[in-house]
Amino acid sequence: MRRYFGRKLLIYGLTFFVAVTVNWMIPRFMPGDPIASMVARANVTNAQAVEAMRAYYSNLFGLDQPLWQQYVNFWGALAHGDFGISIWLFPTPVTDVITQAVPYTLALIIPSVLLSWVVGNRFGAYAARRKLLDNTVLPVGYVLTAMPYMWLAVLLAWGFGVLLGWFPVAGGYSFSMRPNWSWTFVLDLLHHWALPFLSLFLVALGGWAIGMRNMIIYELESDYSSYLSALGAPSRLIRRYAFRNAVLPQITGLALQLGVLVAGALVTEIVFAYPGLGSLILKAIQNKDFFLLQGTFLFIVLGVLIANFIIDIVYVVVDPRTRAGMAGAQA
């Protein structure tokens, strides 16, 4: 067990190093000069003052140093938990900006991922043995899983927000309100949260339902199911064993699809102007904020890697073959 998780931690560590390095490089390949845009926002016309401001900000952000030195400084600051100062919201630290956006993103991703996985697997399992449900779930599932996240988000915003007026189409809460712990504010949060959540939930639901439906059919036609049926085992017992075996590839699929689901959540936030990490990334790109872009990417990478590691642990717990393989290797 220690060897297995030690190998996993090594792989995740290398993945983290490569991903963070790429995330550090991406902003620096973007066109434009962040210091120039920052100075331009100050509306200073004096040439000497502009040059002095450029020199000051370049030195403050360390952008006047060679790239290799900036890279070394980046890892040194990261080791101390320092993500730098936001260029867009100067002089606010990047950590404070991300901390304000993270709860909104987590409130979208965690319920939509978990609920779509659970509900999709259940619907797929039922559809595999009920022809009426199969004739409805399968086509609907194919339609939903083929939809891009942003396209379904636009359709929901147009239908339920613009035409019917049932839900707001922008923001995390009403512009007339201020964050507080009252029930009025909580209900307003849920009102703004509903459409972004629904767009993520529906797209992911279709894929899980189709996958589980196909896996259940495969398991019910396997040799052990036929053997149990020949022994006179109840159909309910056979389906229970089939579901347990079919859910294992779905757990693996959850780990593989996690990055896609997170990317879909970020795009959905931009469509609904939802104040999460997706909107933050868009603002960072528009304002050429290197440090905010690095910080948000770093948080996303960490979140996806931690979630994948948790799924690896869950897989070891639910799949006895993995534990048996570890015991055999140790012997």
mmCIF file of C-alpha atoms in Angstrom:
data_model
loop_
_atom_site.group_PDB
_atom_site.id
_atom_site.type_symbol
_atom_site.label_atom_id
_atom_site.label_comp_id
_atom_site.label_asym_id
_atom_site.label_seq_id
_atom_site.Cartn_x
_atom_site.Cartn_y
_atom_site.Cartn_z
ATOM 1 C CA MET A 1 0.000 0.000 0.000
ATOM 2 C CA ARG A 2 2.816 2.422 0.880
ATOM 3 C CA ARG A 3 4.608 1.602 -2.361
ATOM 4 C CA TYR A 4 1.429 2.159 -4.384
ATOM 5 C CA PHE A 5 0.643 5.547 -2.857
ATOM 6 C CA GLY A 6 4.302 6.535 -2.862
ATOM 7 C CA ARG A 7 4.406 5.955 -6.620
ATOM 8 C CA LYS A 8 1.168 7.932 -7.013
ATOM 9 C CA LEU A 9 2.547 10.847 -4.986
ATOM 10 C CA LEU A 10 5.689 10.870 -7.132
ATOM 11 C CA ILE A 11 3.584 11.000 -10.319
ATOM 12 C CA TYR A 12 1.401 13.766 -8.921
ATOM 13 C CA GLY A 13 4.469 15.688 -7.785
ATOM 14 C CA LEU A 14 6.003 15.578 -11.273
ATOM 15 C CA THR A 15 2.654 16.518 -12.794
ATOM 16 C CA PHE A 16 2.377 19.474 -10.429
ATOM 17 C CA PHE A 17 5.882 20.671 -11.307
ATOM 18 C CA VAL A 18 5.289 20.485 -15.070
ATOM 19 C CA ALA A 19 1.804 22.028 -14.869
ATOM 20 C CA VAL A 20 2.939 24.938 -12.692
ATOM 21 C CA THR A 21 5.905 25.563 -14.992
ATOM 22 C CA VAL A 22 3.600 25.678 -18.025
ATOM 23 C CA ASN A 23 1.216 27.958 -16.120
ATOM 24 C CA TRP A 24 4.127 30.286 -15.364
ATOM 25 C CA MET A 25 5.133 30.363 -19.040
ATOM 26 C CA ILE A 26 1.660 30.940 -20.541
ATOM 27 C CA PRO A 27 1.177 34.554 -19.327
ATOM 28 C CA ARG A 28 4.656 35.515 -20.498
ATOM 29 C CA PHE A 29 3.861 34.387 -24.029
ATOM 30 C CA MET A 30 0.760 36.579 -24.102
ATOM 31 C CA PRO A 31 0.983 39.656 -26.352
ATOM 32 C CA GLY A 32 1.117 43.054 -24.681
ATOM 33 C CA ASP A 33 2.933 44.663 -21.770
ATOM 34 C CA PRO A 34 1.211 44.484 -18.351
ATOM 35 C CA ILE A 35 3.235 47.405 -17.013
ATOM 36 C CA ALA A 36 2.284 49.577 -20.002
ATOM 37 C CA SER A 37 -1.422 48.863 -19.499
ATOM 38 C CA MET A 38 -1.070 49.560 -15.778
ATOM 39 C CA VAL A 39 0.618 52.910 -16.419
ATOM 40 C CA ALA A 40 -1.984 53.761 -19.064
ATOM 41 C CA ARG A 41 -4.764 53.372 -16.487
ATOM 42 C CA ALA A 42 -3.102 56.067 -14.377
ATOM 43 C CA ASN A 43 -3.723 58.695 -17.137
ATOM 44 C CA VAL A 44 -0.272 60.255 -16.697
ATOM 45 C CA THR A 45 0.860 62.430 -19.620
ATOM 46 C CA ASN A 46 4.287 63.560 -18.440
ATOM 47 C CA ALA A 47 6.925 61.453 -20.230
ATOM 48 C CA GLN A 48 9.376 61.478 -17.314
ATOM 49 C CA ALA A 49 6.640 60.462 -14.855
ATOM 50 C CA VAL A 50 5.552 57.651 -17.167
ATOM 51 C CA GLU A 51 9.111 56.353 -17.445
ATOM 52 C CA ALA A 52 9.574 56.573 -13.666
ATOM 53 C CA MET A 53 6.335 54.659 -13.088
ATOM 54 C CA ARG A 54 7.377 51.976 -15.587
ATOM 55 C CA ALA A 55 10.729 51.535 -13.853
ATOM 56 C CA TYR A 56 9.091 51.426 -10.406
ATOM 57 C CA TYR A 57 6.428 48.849 -11.311
ATOM 58 C CA SER A 58 8.863 46.716 -13.318
ATOM 59 C CA ASN A 59 11.151 46.551 -10.298
ATOM 60 C CA LEU A 60 8.237 45.982 -7.897
ATOM 61 C CA PHE A 61 6.907 42.996 -9.869
ATOM 62 C CA GLY A 62 10.368 41.710 -10.756
ATOM 63 C CA LEU A 63 9.705 41.985 -14.492
ATOM 64 C CA ASP A 64 12.979 43.831 -15.100
ATOM 65 C CA GLN A 65 14.953 40.657 -14.369
ATOM 66 C CA PRO A 66 15.901 37.852 -16.801
ATOM 67 C CA LEU A 67 13.286 35.151 -17.332
ATOM 68 C CA TRP A 68 15.326 32.488 -15.579
ATOM 69 C CA GLN A 69 15.614 34.714 -12.508
ATOM 70 C CA GLN A 70 11.866 35.411 -12.592
ATOM 71 C CA TYR A 71 11.261 31.661 -12.715
ATOM 72 C CA VAL A 72 13.523 31.012 -9.717
ATOM 73 C CA ASN A 73 11.906 33.871 -7.792
ATOM 74 C CA PHE A 74 8.476 32.450 -8.628
ATOM 75 C CA TRP A 75 9.264 29.081 -7.023
ATOM 76 C CA GLY A 76 10.893 30.809 -4.057
ATOM 77 C CA ALA A 77 7.792 32.926 -3.438
ATOM 78 C CA LEU A 78 5.531 29.929 -4.004
ATOM 79 C CA ALA A 79 7.400 27.984 -1.317
ATOM 80 C CA HIS A 80 6.427 30.747 1.132
ATOM 81 C CA GLY A 81 2.800 30.846 -0.037
ATOM 82 C CA ASP A 82 3.264 34.202 -1.774
ATOM 83 C CA PHE A 83 1.365 34.452 -5.068
ATOM 84 C CA GLY A 84 2.363 38.066 -5.610
ATOM 85 C CA ILE A 85 0.347 41.258 -6.054
ATOM 86 C CA SER A 86 -2.439 41.633 -8.573
ATOM 87 C CA ILE A 87 -1.656 44.045 -11.434
ATOM 88 C CA TRP A 88 -5.356 44.525 -12.179
ATOM 89 C CA LEU A 89 -6.394 45.186 -8.557
ATOM 90 C CA PHE A 90 -3.103 46.721 -7.401
ATOM 91 C CA PRO A 91 -2.075 46.627 -4.538
ATOM 92 C CA THR A 92 -4.367 43.751 -3.499
ATOM 93 C CA PRO A 93 -2.511 40.441 -2.971
ATOM 94 C CA VAL A 94 -3.450 37.674 -5.404
ATOM 95 C CA THR A 95 -4.313 35.389 -2.470
ATOM 96 C CA ASP A 96 -7.027 37.787 -1.280
ATOM 97 C CA VAL A 97 -8.524 38.075 -4.782
ATOM 98 C CA ILE A 98 -8.622 34.287 -5.277
ATOM 99 C CA THR A 99 -10.028 33.694 -1.784
ATOM 100 C CA GLN A 100 -13.072 35.801 -2.650
ATOM 101 C CA ALA A 101 -13.756 33.847 -5.868
ATOM 102 C CA VAL A 102 -13.024 30.279 -4.743
ATOM 103 C CA PRO A 103 -16.258 29.720 -2.732
ATOM 104 C CA TYR A 104 -18.389 30.511 -5.798
ATOM 105 C CA THR A 105 -16.461 28.076 -8.011
ATOM 106 C CA LEU A 106 -16.504 25.294 -5.416
ATOM 107 C CA ALA A 107 -20.239 25.838 -4.862
ATOM 108 C CA LEU A 108 -20.742 25.144 -8.576
ATOM 109 C CA ILE A 109 -18.253 22.333 -9.199
ATOM 110 C CA ILE A 110 -18.686 20.089 -6.149
ATOM 111 C CA PRO A 111 -22.518 19.706 -6.244
ATOM 112 C CA SER A 112 -22.693 19.492 -10.053
ATOM 113 C CA VAL A 113 -19.940 16.867 -10.326
ATOM 114 C CA LEU A 114 -21.123 14.661 -7.458
ATOM 115 C CA LEU A 115 -24.864 14.900 -8.161
ATOM 116 C CA SER A 116 -24.465 14.352 -11.914
ATOM 117 C CA TRP A 117 -22.282 11.303 -11.236
ATOM 118 C CA VAL A 118 -24.708 9.757 -8.731
ATOM 119 C CA VAL A 119 -27.920 10.572 -10.619
ATOM 120 C CA GLY A 120 -26.424 9.711 -14.023
ATOM 121 C CA ASN A 121 -25.229 6.303 -12.818
ATOM 122 C CA ARG A 122 -28.631 5.542 -11.307
ATOM 123 C CA PHE A 123 -30.517 6.560 -14.439
ATOM 124 C CA GLY A 124 -28.116 4.574 -16.616
ATOM 125 C CA ALA A 125 -28.536 1.474 -14.449
ATOM 126 C CA TYR A 126 -32.327 1.712 -14.613
ATOM 127 C CA ALA A 127 -32.262 2.349 -18.361
ATOM 128 C CA ALA A 128 -30.224 -0.816 -18.964
ATOM 129 C CA ARG A 129 -33.103 -3.026 -17.804
ATOM 130 C CA ARG A 130 -36.194 -0.955 -18.678
ATOM 131 C CA LYS A 131 -36.878 -0.557 -22.383
ATOM 132 C CA LEU A 132 -39.168 2.474 -21.998
ATOM 133 C CA LEU A 133 -36.596 4.331 -19.931
ATOM 134 C CA ASP A 134 -33.801 3.223 -22.260
ATOM 135 C CA ASN A 135 -35.618 4.673 -25.275
ATOM 136 C CA THR A 136 -35.772 8.062 -23.525
ATOM 137 C CA VAL A 137 -32.559 8.210 -21.476
ATOM 138 C CA LEU A 138 -30.241 7.157 -24.305
ATOM 139 C CA PRO A 139 -31.271 9.821 -26.884
ATOM 140 C CA VAL A 140 -31.510 12.554 -24.241
ATOM 141 C CA GLY A 141 -28.145 11.504 -22.831
ATOM 142 C CA TYR A 142 -26.486 11.696 -26.254
ATOM 143 C CA VAL A 143 -27.955 15.156 -26.839
ATOM 144 C CA LEU A 144 -26.870 16.468 -23.440
ATOM 145 C CA THR A 145 -23.349 15.066 -23.509
ATOM 146 C CA ALA A 146 -22.792 16.442 -27.049
ATOM 147 C CA MET A 147 -23.688 19.980 -25.961
ATOM 148 C CA PRO A 148 -20.810 22.353 -25.173
ATOM 149 C CA TYR A 149 -21.113 23.769 -21.663
ATOM 150 C CA MET A 150 -21.232 27.362 -22.823
ATOM 151 C CA TRP A 151 -23.907 26.661 -25.449
ATOM 152 C CA LEU A 152 -26.273 25.037 -22.960
ATOM 153 C CA ALA A 153 -25.535 27.893 -20.534
ATOM 154 C CA VAL A 154 -26.548 30.429 -23.198
ATOM 155 C CA LEU A 155 -29.749 28.473 -23.963
ATOM 156 C CA LEU A 156 -30.711 28.294 -20.283
ATOM 157 C CA ALA A 157 -29.968 31.971 -19.747
ATOM 158 C CA TRP A 158 -32.027 32.919 -22.794
ATOM 159 C CA GLY A 159 -34.956 30.594 -22.018
ATOM 160 C CA PHE A 160 -35.321 30.773 -18.238
ATOM 161 C CA GLY A 161 -33.729 34.179 -17.729
ATOM 162 C CA VAL A 162 -34.607 36.395 -20.682
ATOM 163 C CA LEU A 163 -37.849 34.877 -22.005
ATOM 164 C CA LEU A 164 -39.485 33.565 -18.830
ATOM 165 C CA GLY A 165 -37.689 35.810 -16.352
ATOM 166 C CA TRP A 166 -37.577 33.092 -13.700
ATOM 167 C CA PHE A 167 -33.867 33.380 -12.950
ATOM 168 C CA PRO A 168 -31.233 36.129 -13.133
ATOM 169 C CA VAL A 169 -28.683 35.784 -15.925
ATOM 170 C CA ALA A 170 -25.661 37.540 -14.400
ATOM 171 C CA GLY A 171 -23.825 37.881 -11.123
ATOM 172 C CA GLY A 172 -23.511 35.832 -7.965
ATOM 173 C CA TYR A 173 -26.161 37.876 -6.156
ATOM 174 C CA SER A 174 -28.303 40.934 -6.770
ATOM 175 C CA PHE A 175 -26.380 44.155 -7.317
ATOM 176 C CA SER A 176 -28.602 45.915 -4.772
ATOM 177 C CA MET A 177 -27.524 43.546 -1.963
ATOM 178 C CA ARG A 178 -24.403 43.270 0.155
ATOM 179 C CA PRO A 179 -23.053 39.909 1.380
ATOM 180 C CA ASN A 180 -24.437 38.954 4.796
ATOM 181 C CA TRP A 181 -25.668 35.874 6.639
ATOM 182 C CA SER A 182 -29.390 36.609 6.325
ATOM 183 C CA TRP A 183 -31.807 34.131 4.740
ATOM 184 C CA THR A 184 -32.727 36.766 2.178
ATOM 185 C CA PHE A 185 -29.162 36.880 0.915
ATOM 186 C CA VAL A 186 -28.779 33.069 0.972
ATOM 187 C CA LEU A 187 -31.950 32.647 -1.119
ATOM 188 C CA ASP A 188 -30.693 35.296 -3.525
ATOM 189 C CA LEU A 189 -27.388 33.387 -3.835
ATOM 190 C CA LEU A 190 -29.269 30.186 -4.651
ATOM 191 C CA HIS A 191 -31.405 32.051 -7.175
ATOM 192 C CA HIS A 192 -28.290 33.195 -9.068
ATOM 193 C CA TRP A 193 -26.607 29.796 -8.596
ATOM 194 C CA ALA A 194 -29.419 27.716 -10.136
ATOM 195 C CA LEU A 195 -28.812 28.257 -13.868
ATOM 196 C CA PRO A 196 -24.987 27.848 -13.816
ATOM 197 C CA PHE A 197 -25.394 24.694 -11.734
ATOM 198 C CA LEU A 198 -28.089 23.321 -14.042
ATOM 199 C CA SER A 199 -25.965 23.805 -17.169
ATOM 200 C CA LEU A 200 -23.025 21.900 -15.631
ATOM 201 C CA PHE A 201 -25.262 19.226 -14.117
ATOM 202 C CA LEU A 202 -27.179 18.419 -17.305
ATOM 203 C CA VAL A 203 -24.156 18.113 -19.616
ATOM 204 C CA ALA A 204 -22.302 15.818 -17.202
ATOM 205 C CA LEU A 205 -25.474 13.832 -16.421
ATOM 206 C CA GLY A 206 -25.851 12.634 -20.014
ATOM 207 C CA GLY A 207 -22.338 11.225 -20.201
ATOM 208 C CA TRP A 208 -22.561 9.322 -16.904
ATOM 209 C CA ALA A 209 -25.985 7.877 -17.794
ATOM 210 C CA ILE A 210 -24.775 6.578 -21.174
ATOM 211 C CA GLY A 211 -21.597 5.125 -19.674
ATOM 212 C CA MET A 212 -23.393 3.300 -16.867
ATOM 213 C CA ARG A 213 -26.118 2.002 -19.196
ATOM 214 C CA ASN A 214 -23.504 0.461 -21.512
ATOM 215 C CA MET A 215 -21.491 -0.994 -18.610
ATOM 216 C CA ILE A 216 -24.564 -2.575 -16.982
ATOM 217 C CA ILE A 217 -25.538 -4.262 -20.257
ATOM 218 C CA TYR A 218 -21.977 -5.579 -20.613
ATOM 219 C CA GLU A 219 -21.942 -6.920 -17.039
ATOM 220 C CA LEU A 220 -25.388 -8.557 -17.344
ATOM 221 C CA GLU A 221 -24.174 -10.426 -20.441
ATOM 222 C CA SER A 222 -20.909 -11.574 -18.828
ATOM 223 C CA ASP A 223 -20.167 -15.155 -17.777
ATOM 224 C CA TYR A 224 -20.647 -14.685 -14.035
ATOM 225 C CA SER A 225 -24.125 -13.195 -14.583
ATOM 226 C CA SER A 226 -25.110 -16.139 -16.780
ATOM 227 C CA TYR A 227 -23.695 -18.548 -14.188
ATOM 228 C CA LEU A 228 -25.613 -16.925 -11.344
ATOM 229 C CA SER A 229 -28.768 -16.964 -13.427
ATOM 230 C CA ALA A 230 -28.298 -20.682 -14.170
ATOM 231 C CA LEU A 231 -27.916 -21.338 -10.440
ATOM 232 C CA GLY A 232 -31.294 -19.680 -9.892
ATOM 233 C CA ALA A 233 -30.001 -16.542 -8.214
ATOM 234 C CA PRO A 234 -32.582 -13.733 -7.977
ATOM 235 C CA SER A 235 -32.424 -11.100 -10.713
ATOM 236 C CA ARG A 236 -32.067 -8.407 -8.060
ATOM 237 C CA LEU A 237 -28.897 -10.039 -6.719
ATOM 238 C CA ILE A 238 -27.424 -10.351 -10.226
ATOM 239 C CA ARG A 239 -28.163 -6.691 -10.961
ATOM 240 C CA ARG A 240 -26.566 -5.683 -7.663
ATOM 241 C CA TYR A 241 -23.317 -7.476 -8.569
ATOM 242 C CA ALA A 242 -23.467 -6.001 -12.072
ATOM 243 C CA PHE A 243 -23.864 -2.491 -10.675
ATOM 244 C CA ARG A 244 -20.913 -2.920 -8.302
ATOM 245 C CA ASN A 245 -18.657 -4.011 -11.150
ATOM 246 C CA ALA A 246 -19.992 -1.396 -13.574
ATOM 247 C CA VAL A 247 -19.414 1.474 -11.166
ATOM 248 C CA LEU A 248 -15.648 0.887 -11.039
ATOM 249 C CA PRO A 249 -14.952 2.207 -14.584
ATOM 250 C CA GLN A 250 -17.222 5.145 -13.756
ATOM 251 C CA ILE A 251 -14.974 6.048 -10.826
ATOM 252 C CA THR A 252 -11.990 5.962 -13.180
ATOM 253 C CA GLY A 253 -13.974 8.058 -15.664
ATOM 254 C CA LEU A 254 -14.666 10.623 -12.954
ATOM 255 C CA ALA A 255 -10.938 11.067 -12.420
ATOM 256 C CA LEU A 256 -10.301 11.360 -16.165
ATOM 257 C CA GLN A 257 -13.166 13.806 -16.768
ATOM 258 C CA LEU A 258 -12.470 16.034 -13.780
ATOM 259 C CA GLY A 259 -10.318 18.462 -15.753
ATOM 260 C CA VAL A 260 -12.983 18.750 -18.473
ATOM 261 C CA LEU A 261 -15.666 19.397 -15.855
ATOM 262 C CA VAL A 262 -13.572 22.115 -14.199
ATOM 263 C CA ALA A 263 -12.933 23.750 -17.583
ATOM 264 C CA GLY A 264 -16.664 23.631 -18.292
ATOM 265 C CA ALA A 265 -17.379 25.297 -14.961
ATOM 266 C CA LEU A 266 -14.929 28.112 -15.719
ATOM 267 C CA VAL A 267 -16.529 28.778 -19.125
ATOM 268 C CA THR A 268 -20.009 28.652 -17.597
ATOM 269 C CA GLU A 269 -18.990 31.264 -15.022
ATOM 270 C CA ILE A 270 -17.941 33.588 -17.829
ATOM 271 C CA VAL A 271 -21.300 33.142 -19.612
ATOM 272 C CA PHE A 272 -23.251 34.028 -16.463
ATOM 273 C CA ALA A 273 -20.705 36.605 -15.203
ATOM 274 C CA TYR A 274 -20.578 34.449 -12.082
ATOM 275 C CA PRO A 275 -17.895 35.778 -9.680
ATOM 276 C CA GLY A 276 -15.768 32.616 -9.568
ATOM 277 C CA LEU A 277 -12.356 31.655 -10.892
ATOM 278 C CA GLY A 278 -13.575 31.603 -14.508
ATOM 279 C CA SER A 279 -14.538 35.279 -14.449
ATOM 280 C CA LEU A 280 -11.292 35.991 -12.603
ATOM 281 C CA ILE A 281 -9.236 34.339 -15.372
ATOM 282 C CA LEU A 282 -11.060 36.398 -18.003
ATOM 283 C CA LYS A 283 -10.348 39.633 -16.110
ATOM 284 C CA ALA A 284 -6.711 38.625 -15.622
ATOM 285 C CA ILE A 285 -6.301 38.000 -19.379
ATOM 286 C CA GLN A 286 -8.002 41.267 -20.303
ATOM 287 C CA ASN A 287 -5.771 43.226 -17.908
ATOM 288 C CA LYS A 288 -2.606 41.168 -18.582
ATOM 289 C CA ASP A 289 -2.358 40.302 -14.903
ATOM 290 C CA PHE A 290 0.416 37.686 -14.890
ATOM 291 C CA PHE A 291 0.296 37.027 -11.177
ATOM 292 C CA LEU A 292 -3.474 36.648 -10.888
ATOM 293 C CA LEU A 293 -3.449 34.290 -13.881
ATOM 294 C CA GLN A 294 -0.670 32.217 -12.316
ATOM 295 C CA GLY A 295 -2.508 32.077 -8.995
ATOM 296 C CA THR A 296 -5.824 30.950 -10.445
ATOM 297 C CA PHE A 297 -4.167 28.327 -12.644
ATOM 298 C CA LEU A 298 -2.183 27.090 -9.653
ATOM 299 C CA PHE A 299 -5.316 26.719 -7.547
ATOM 300 C CA ILE A 300 -7.078 24.821 -10.353
ATOM 301 C CA VAL A 301 -4.097 22.483 -10.827
ATOM 302 C CA LEU A 302 -3.917 21.796 -7.091
ATOM 303 C CA GLY A 303 -7.651 21.185 -6.873
ATOM 304 C CA VAL A 304 -7.703 18.736 -9.789
ATOM 305 C CA LEU A 305 -4.647 16.825 -8.526
ATOM 306 C CA ILE A 306 -6.009 16.562 -4.970
ATOM 307 C CA ALA A 307 -9.395 15.404 -6.268
ATOM 308 C CA ASN A 308 -7.725 12.777 -8.458
ATOM 309 C CA PHE A 309 -5.666 11.533 -5.523
ATOM 310 C CA ILE A 310 -8.828 11.216 -3.409
ATOM 311 C CA ILE A 311 -10.461 9.245 -6.242
ATOM 312 C CA ASP A 312 -7.401 6.942 -6.311
ATOM 313 C CA ILE A 313 -7.882 6.278 -2.593
ATOM 314 C CA VAL A 314 -11.605 5.622 -3.091
ATOM 315 C CA TYR A 315 -10.820 3.195 -5.931
ATOM 316 C CA VAL A 316 -8.499 1.197 -3.699
ATOM 317 C CA VAL A 317 -11.212 1.041 -1.025
ATOM 318 C CA VAL A 318 -14.068 -0.061 -3.318
ATOM 319 C CA ASP A 319 -12.122 -2.417 -5.628
ATOM 320 C CA PRO A 320 -10.841 -5.523 -3.794
ATOM 321 C CA ARG A 321 -8.836 -6.556 -6.883
ATOM 322 C CA THR A 322 -6.534 -3.568 -6.384
ATOM 323 C CA ARG A 323 -5.855 -4.539 -2.779
ATOM 324 C CA ALA A 324 -5.344 -8.170 -3.791
ATOM 325 C CA GLY A 325 -2.849 -7.063 -6.451
ATOM 326 C CA MET A 326 -0.938 -5.052 -3.831
ATOM 327 C CA ALA A 327 -0.842 -8.058 -1.506
ATOM 328 C CA GLY A 328 0.384 -10.299 -4.323
ATOM 329 C CA ALA A 329 3.102 -7.845 -5.316
ATOM 330 C CA GLN A 330 4.238 -7.569 -1.694
ATOM 331 C CA ALA A 331 4.374 -11.362 -1.355
#
